[in-house]
GROMACS .gro file of C-alpha atoms in nm:
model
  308
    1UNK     CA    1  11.320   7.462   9.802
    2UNK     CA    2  11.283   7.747  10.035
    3UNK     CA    3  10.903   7.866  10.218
    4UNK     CA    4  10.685   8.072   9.933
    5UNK     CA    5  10.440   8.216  10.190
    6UNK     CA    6  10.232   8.173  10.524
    7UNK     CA    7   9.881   7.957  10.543
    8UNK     CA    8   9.532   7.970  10.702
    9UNK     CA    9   9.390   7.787  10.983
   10UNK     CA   10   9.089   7.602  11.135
   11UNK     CA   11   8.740   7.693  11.243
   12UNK     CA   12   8.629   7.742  11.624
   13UNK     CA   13   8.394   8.000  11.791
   14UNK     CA   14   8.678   8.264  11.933
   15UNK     CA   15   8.978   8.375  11.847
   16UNK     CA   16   9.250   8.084  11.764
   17UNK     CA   17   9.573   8.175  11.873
   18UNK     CA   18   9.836   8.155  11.591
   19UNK     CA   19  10.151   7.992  11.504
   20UNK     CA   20  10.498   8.035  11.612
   21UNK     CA   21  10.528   8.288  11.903
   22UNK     CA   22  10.191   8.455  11.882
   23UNK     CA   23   9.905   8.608  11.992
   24UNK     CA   24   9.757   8.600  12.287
   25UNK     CA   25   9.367   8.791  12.343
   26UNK     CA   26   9.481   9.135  12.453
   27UNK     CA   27   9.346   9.138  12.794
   28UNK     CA   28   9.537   8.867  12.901
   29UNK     CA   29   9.702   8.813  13.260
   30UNK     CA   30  10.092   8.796  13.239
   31UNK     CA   31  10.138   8.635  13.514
   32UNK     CA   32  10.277   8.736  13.882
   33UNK     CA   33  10.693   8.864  13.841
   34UNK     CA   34  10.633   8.948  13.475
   35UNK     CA   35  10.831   9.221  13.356
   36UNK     CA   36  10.591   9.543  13.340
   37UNK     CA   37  10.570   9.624  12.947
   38UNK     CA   38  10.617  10.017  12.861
   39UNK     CA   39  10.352  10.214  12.759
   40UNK     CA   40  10.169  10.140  12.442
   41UNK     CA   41  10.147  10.389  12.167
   42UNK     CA   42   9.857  10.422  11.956
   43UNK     CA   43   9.850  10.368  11.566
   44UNK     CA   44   9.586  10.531  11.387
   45UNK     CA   45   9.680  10.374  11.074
   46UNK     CA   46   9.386  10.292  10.819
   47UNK     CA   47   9.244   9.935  10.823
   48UNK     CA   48   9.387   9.641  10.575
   49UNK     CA   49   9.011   9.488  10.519
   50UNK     CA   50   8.890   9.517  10.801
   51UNK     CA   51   9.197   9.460  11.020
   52UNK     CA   52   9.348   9.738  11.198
   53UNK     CA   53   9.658   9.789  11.450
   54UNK     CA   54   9.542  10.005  11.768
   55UNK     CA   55   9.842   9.975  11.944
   56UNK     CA   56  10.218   9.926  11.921
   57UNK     CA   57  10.433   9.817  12.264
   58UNK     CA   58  10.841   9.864  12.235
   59UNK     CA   59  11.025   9.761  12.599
   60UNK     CA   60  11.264  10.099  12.662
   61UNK     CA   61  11.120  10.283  12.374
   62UNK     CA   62  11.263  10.654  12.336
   63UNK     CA   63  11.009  10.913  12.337
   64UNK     CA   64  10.658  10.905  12.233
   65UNK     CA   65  10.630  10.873  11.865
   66UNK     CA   66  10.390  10.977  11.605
   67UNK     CA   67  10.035  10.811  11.611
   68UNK     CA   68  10.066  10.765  11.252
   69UNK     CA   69  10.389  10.598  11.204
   70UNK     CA   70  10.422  10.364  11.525
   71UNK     CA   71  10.626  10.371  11.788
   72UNK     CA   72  11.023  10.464  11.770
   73UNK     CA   73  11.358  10.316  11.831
   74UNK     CA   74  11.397  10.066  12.080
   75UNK     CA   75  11.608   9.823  12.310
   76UNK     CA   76  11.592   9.496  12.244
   77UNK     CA   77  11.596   9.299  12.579
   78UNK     CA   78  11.751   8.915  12.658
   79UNK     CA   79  11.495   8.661  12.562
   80UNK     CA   80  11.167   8.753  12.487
   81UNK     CA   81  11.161   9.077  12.337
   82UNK     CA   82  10.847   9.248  12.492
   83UNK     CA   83  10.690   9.410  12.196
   84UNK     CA   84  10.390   9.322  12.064
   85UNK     CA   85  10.104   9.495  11.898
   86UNK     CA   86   9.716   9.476  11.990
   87UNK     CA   87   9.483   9.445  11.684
   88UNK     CA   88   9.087   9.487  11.609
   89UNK     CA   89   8.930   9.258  11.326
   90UNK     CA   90   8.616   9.422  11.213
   91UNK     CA   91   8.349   9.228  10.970
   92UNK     CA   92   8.130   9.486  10.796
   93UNK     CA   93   7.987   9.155  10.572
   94UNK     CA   94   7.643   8.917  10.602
   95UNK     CA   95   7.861   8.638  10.702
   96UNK     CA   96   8.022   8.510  10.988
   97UNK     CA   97   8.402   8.474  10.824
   98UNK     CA   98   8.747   8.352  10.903
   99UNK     CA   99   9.074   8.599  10.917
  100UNK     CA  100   9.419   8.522  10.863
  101UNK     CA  101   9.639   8.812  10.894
  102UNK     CA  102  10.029   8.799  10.870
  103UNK     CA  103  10.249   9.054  11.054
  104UNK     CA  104  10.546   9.222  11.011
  105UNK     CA  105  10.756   9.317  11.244
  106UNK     CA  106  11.025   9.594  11.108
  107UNK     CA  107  11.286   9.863  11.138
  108UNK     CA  108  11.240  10.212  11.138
  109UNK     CA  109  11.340  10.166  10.719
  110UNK     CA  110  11.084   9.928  10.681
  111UNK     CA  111  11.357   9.627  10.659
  112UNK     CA  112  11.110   9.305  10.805
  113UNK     CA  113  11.335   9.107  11.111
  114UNK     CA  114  11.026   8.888  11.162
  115UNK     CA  115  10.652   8.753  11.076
  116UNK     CA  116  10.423   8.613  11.282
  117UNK     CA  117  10.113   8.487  11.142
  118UNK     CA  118   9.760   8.500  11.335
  119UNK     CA  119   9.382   8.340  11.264
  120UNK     CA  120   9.080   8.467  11.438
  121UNK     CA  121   8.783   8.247  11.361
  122UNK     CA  122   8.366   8.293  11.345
  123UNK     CA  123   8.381   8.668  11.354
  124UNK     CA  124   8.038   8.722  11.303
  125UNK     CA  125   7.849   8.990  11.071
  126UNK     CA  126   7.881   9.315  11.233
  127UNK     CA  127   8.091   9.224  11.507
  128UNK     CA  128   8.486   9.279  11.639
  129UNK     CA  129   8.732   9.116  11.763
  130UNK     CA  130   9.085   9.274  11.969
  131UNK     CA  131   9.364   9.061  12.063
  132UNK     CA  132   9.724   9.106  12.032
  133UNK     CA  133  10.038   8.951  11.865
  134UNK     CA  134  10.372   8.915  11.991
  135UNK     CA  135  10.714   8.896  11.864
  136UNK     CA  136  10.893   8.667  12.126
  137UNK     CA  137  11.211   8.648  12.065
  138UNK     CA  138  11.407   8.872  11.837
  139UNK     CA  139  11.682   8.643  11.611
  140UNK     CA  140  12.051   8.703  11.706
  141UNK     CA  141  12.204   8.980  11.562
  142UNK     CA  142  11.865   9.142  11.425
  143UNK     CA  143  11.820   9.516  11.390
  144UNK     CA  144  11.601   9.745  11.640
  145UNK     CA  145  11.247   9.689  11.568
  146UNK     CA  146  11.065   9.987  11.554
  147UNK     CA  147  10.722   9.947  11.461
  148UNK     CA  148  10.473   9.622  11.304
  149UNK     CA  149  10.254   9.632  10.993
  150UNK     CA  150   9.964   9.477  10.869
  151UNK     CA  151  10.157   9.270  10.549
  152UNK     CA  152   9.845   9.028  10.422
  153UNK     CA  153   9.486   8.942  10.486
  154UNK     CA  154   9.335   8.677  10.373
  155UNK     CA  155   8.950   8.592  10.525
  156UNK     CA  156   8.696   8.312  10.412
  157UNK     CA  157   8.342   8.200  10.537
  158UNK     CA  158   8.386   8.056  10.869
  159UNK     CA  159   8.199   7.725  10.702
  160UNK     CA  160   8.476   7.717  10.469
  161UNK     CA  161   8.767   7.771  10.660
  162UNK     CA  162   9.076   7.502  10.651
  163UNK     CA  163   9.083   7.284  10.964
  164UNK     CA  164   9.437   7.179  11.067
  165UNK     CA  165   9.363   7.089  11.442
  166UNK     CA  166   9.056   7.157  11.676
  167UNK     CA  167   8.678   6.995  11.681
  168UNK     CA  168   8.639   6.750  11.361
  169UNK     CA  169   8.414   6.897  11.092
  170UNK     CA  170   8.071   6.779  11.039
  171UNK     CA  171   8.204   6.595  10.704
  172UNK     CA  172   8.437   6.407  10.927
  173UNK     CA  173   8.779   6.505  10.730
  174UNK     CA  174   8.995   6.846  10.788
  175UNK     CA  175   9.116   6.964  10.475
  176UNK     CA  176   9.426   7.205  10.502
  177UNK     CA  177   9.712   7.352  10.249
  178UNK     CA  178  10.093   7.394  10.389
  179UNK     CA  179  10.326   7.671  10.401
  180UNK     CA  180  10.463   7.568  10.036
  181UNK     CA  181  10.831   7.537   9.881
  182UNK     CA  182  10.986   7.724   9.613
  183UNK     CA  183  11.244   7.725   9.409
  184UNK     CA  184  11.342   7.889   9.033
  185UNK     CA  185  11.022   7.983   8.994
  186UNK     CA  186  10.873   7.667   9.070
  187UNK     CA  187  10.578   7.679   9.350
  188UNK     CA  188  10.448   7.338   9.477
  189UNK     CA  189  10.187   7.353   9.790
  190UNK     CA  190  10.074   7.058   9.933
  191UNK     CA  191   9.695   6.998  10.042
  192UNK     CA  192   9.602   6.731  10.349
  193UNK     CA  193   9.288   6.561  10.452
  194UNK     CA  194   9.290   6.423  10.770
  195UNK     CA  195   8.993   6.145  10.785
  196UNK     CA  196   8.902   6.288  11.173
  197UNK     CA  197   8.585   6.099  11.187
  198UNK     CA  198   8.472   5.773  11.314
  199UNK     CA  199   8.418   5.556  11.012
  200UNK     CA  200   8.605   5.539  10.705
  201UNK     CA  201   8.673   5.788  10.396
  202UNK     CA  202   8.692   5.712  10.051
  203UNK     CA  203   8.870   5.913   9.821
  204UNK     CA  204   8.903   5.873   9.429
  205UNK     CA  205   9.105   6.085   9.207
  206UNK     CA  206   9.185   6.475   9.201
  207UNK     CA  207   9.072   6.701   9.426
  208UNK     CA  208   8.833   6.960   9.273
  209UNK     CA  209   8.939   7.326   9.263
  210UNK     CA  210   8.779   7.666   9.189
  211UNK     CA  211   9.030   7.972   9.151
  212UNK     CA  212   8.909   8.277   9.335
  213UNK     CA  213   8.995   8.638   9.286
  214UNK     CA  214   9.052   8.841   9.639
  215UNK     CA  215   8.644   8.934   9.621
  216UNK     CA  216   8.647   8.555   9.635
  217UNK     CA  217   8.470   8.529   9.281
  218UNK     CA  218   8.548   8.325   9.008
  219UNK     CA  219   8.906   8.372   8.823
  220UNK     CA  220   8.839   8.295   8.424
  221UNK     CA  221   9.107   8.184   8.170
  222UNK     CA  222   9.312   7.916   8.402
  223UNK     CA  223   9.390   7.532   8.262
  224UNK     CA  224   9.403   7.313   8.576
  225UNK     CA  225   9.585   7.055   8.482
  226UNK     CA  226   9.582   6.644   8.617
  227UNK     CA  227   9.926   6.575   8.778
  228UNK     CA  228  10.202   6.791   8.857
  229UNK     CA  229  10.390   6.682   8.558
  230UNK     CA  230  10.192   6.904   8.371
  231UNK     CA  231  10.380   7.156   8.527
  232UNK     CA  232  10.720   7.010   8.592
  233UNK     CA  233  10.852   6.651   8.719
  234UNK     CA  234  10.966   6.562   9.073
  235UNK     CA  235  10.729   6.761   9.238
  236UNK     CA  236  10.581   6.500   9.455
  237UNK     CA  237  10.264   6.535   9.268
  238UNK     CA  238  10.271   6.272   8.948
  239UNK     CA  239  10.046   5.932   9.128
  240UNK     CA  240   9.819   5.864   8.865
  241UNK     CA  241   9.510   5.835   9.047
  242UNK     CA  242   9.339   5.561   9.257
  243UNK     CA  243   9.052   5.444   9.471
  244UNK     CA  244   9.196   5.575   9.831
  245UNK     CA  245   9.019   5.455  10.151
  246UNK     CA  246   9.145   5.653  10.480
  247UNK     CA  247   9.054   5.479  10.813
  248UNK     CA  248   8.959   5.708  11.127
  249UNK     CA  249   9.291   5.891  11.174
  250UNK     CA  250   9.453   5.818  10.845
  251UNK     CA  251   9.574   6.125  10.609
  252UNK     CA  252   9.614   6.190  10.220
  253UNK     CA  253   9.761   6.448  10.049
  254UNK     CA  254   9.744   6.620   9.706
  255UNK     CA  255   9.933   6.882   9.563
  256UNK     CA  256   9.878   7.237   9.375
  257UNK     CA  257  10.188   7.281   9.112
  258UNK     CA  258  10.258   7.623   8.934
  259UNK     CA  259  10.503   7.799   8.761
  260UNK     CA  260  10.546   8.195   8.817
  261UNK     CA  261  10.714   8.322   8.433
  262UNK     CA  262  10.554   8.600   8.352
  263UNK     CA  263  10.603   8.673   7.959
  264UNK     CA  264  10.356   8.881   7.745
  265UNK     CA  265  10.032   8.956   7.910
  266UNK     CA  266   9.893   9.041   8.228
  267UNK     CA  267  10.022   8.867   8.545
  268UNK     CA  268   9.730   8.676   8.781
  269UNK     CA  269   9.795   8.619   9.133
  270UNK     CA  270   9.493   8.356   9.239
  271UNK     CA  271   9.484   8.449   9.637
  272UNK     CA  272   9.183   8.200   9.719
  273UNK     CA  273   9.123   7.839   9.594
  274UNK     CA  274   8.785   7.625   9.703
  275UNK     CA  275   8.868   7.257   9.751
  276UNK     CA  276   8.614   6.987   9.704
  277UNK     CA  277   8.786   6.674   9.844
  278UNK     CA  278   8.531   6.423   9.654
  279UNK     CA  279   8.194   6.473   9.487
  280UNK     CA  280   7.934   6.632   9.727
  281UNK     CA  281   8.205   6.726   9.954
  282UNK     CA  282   8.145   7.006  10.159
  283UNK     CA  283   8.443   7.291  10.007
  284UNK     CA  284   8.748   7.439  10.196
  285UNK     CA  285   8.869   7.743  10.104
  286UNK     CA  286   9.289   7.784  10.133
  287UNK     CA  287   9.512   8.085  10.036
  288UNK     CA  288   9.781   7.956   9.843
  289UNK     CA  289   9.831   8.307   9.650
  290UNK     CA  290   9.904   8.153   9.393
  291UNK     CA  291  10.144   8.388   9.190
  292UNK     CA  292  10.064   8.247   8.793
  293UNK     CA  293  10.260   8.493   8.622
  294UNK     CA  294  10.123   8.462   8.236
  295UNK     CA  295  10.180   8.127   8.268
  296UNK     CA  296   9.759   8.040   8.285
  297UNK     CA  297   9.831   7.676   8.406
  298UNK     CA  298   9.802   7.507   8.738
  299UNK     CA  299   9.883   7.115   8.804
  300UNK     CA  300   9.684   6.928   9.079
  301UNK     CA  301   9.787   6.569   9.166
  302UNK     CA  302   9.558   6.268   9.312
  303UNK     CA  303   9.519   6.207   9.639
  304UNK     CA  304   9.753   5.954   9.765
  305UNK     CA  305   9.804   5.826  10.077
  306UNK     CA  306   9.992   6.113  10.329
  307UNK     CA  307  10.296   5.879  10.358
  308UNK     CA  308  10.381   5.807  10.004
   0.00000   0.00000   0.00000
């Protein structure tokens, strides 16, 4: 089954730098013989909730473009590919939250050649955060790209955010979803606790879940269902459940199982999901985006041990 869509990331005080090739804080050194990079050309585009792109950079770029639409054609060089874009994160909110924001890097038509995905963690109430995200390298035999958009944003309270890697939580456990598979329709995303603490972690049964809407309030009308075979077999997510003990570095996983037919009705996409692990649990927050068509099901499967 092929990659549905990107995920979120842990909790720290600054900005995390995200996966793949990419970002780096804006004002950062590159380093005696580096390459000078071409002028940057601003982007006045609005904000995507609160996230903005102040900046576009294109190595060999032909002349200045329009503020508005980015920067114009450019050529791509061997290796890295020099362009990048810098980026302000701005929380207008009472709570110190958690962004995720994916990228897309495209051609002057809007066809995308690349993603890259980036988390910036803690920003607090009021404040802003600038860094920048880069490209790397372009894929063989890719068009020109001319300019990088703001595709998705997904933020949720810093106390809540996933934890993949960095300082163990206070709960002792990191609590993550994956990138997801899909196939016909299908949609399976995994969930992982990591027992990061120092003693050990019991677990018993399914995971607890509350659907959330993109104001992060409660979606109405959804069965969540025990086991993926509610949904369909194979999926990885059919254990029936079981008393699970995880020993200081031990993992479990779970899995969220949906179909995406849309018949009569209205369509829901689900873009947030709180996870309680076990009862009195401290919740996690992921962004599956969970595309439910009219289906109004979703399957969740017990915890079983990670390498099951």
């Amino acid at each position: 089954m092929r990659s549905s869509r990107p995920r979120l990331f842990a909790p720290a005080a600054a900005l995390l730098l995200a996966t793949a090739c990419g970002a780096v804080p804006a004002d950062q050194d590159h380093g005696a013989g580096a390459a000078v990079p071409a002028p940057r050309a601003p982007v006045t585009d609005p904000p995507v909730d609160g996230v903005r792109i102040t900046s576009v950079t294109l190595p060999a770029a032909s002349p200045a473009p329009s503020a508005t639409r980015g920067p114009v054609h450019a050529d791509r060089l061997p290796g890295d590919s020099g362009i990048f874009a810098a980026y302000q994160v701005a929380n207008d909110g009472g709570e110190a939250m958690t962004y995720t924001v994916l990228f897309a890097f495209t051609t002057d038509t809007g066809e995308v050649m690349d993603h890259r995905e980036v988390t910036v963690s803690g920003v607090a109430p009021g404040s802003t955060r600038s860094g920048r995200v880069d490209l790397g390298v372009l894929a063989p035999g890719a068009s020109p790209v001319t300019r990088v958009k703001i595709e998705k944003v997904g933020k949720v309270p810093a106390a809540e955010a996933p934890a993949r890697t960095g300082g163990c939580p206070a709960s002792g456990a990191r609590l993550w979803a994956d990138d997801g598979d899909a196939a016909m329709g299908l949609r399976v995303v995994g969930l992982h606790l990591e027992n990061c603490g120092k003693t050990d972690y019991t677990l018993d049964g399914y995971p607890r879940l509350s659907l959330l809407d993109e104001n992060r309030e409660p979606v109405h009308g959804i069965r969540i269902l025990h086991g993926g075979a509610a949904i369909a077999s194979g999926t990885g997510a059919d254990a029936p459940p079981a008393p699970l003990t995880l020993k200081p570095g031990q993992t479990a996983r779970s899995g969220l199982v949906w179909r995406n037919t849309t018949l009569a009705g209205t369509s829901v996409t689900v873009p947030y999901v709180r996870v309680v692990a076990r009862p009195g649990a401290a919740p996690v927050t992921v962004t599956p985006y969970l595309d439910l068509g009219t289906t109004g099901r979703l399957g969740v499967g017990a915890w079983v041990p990670a390498d099951r």
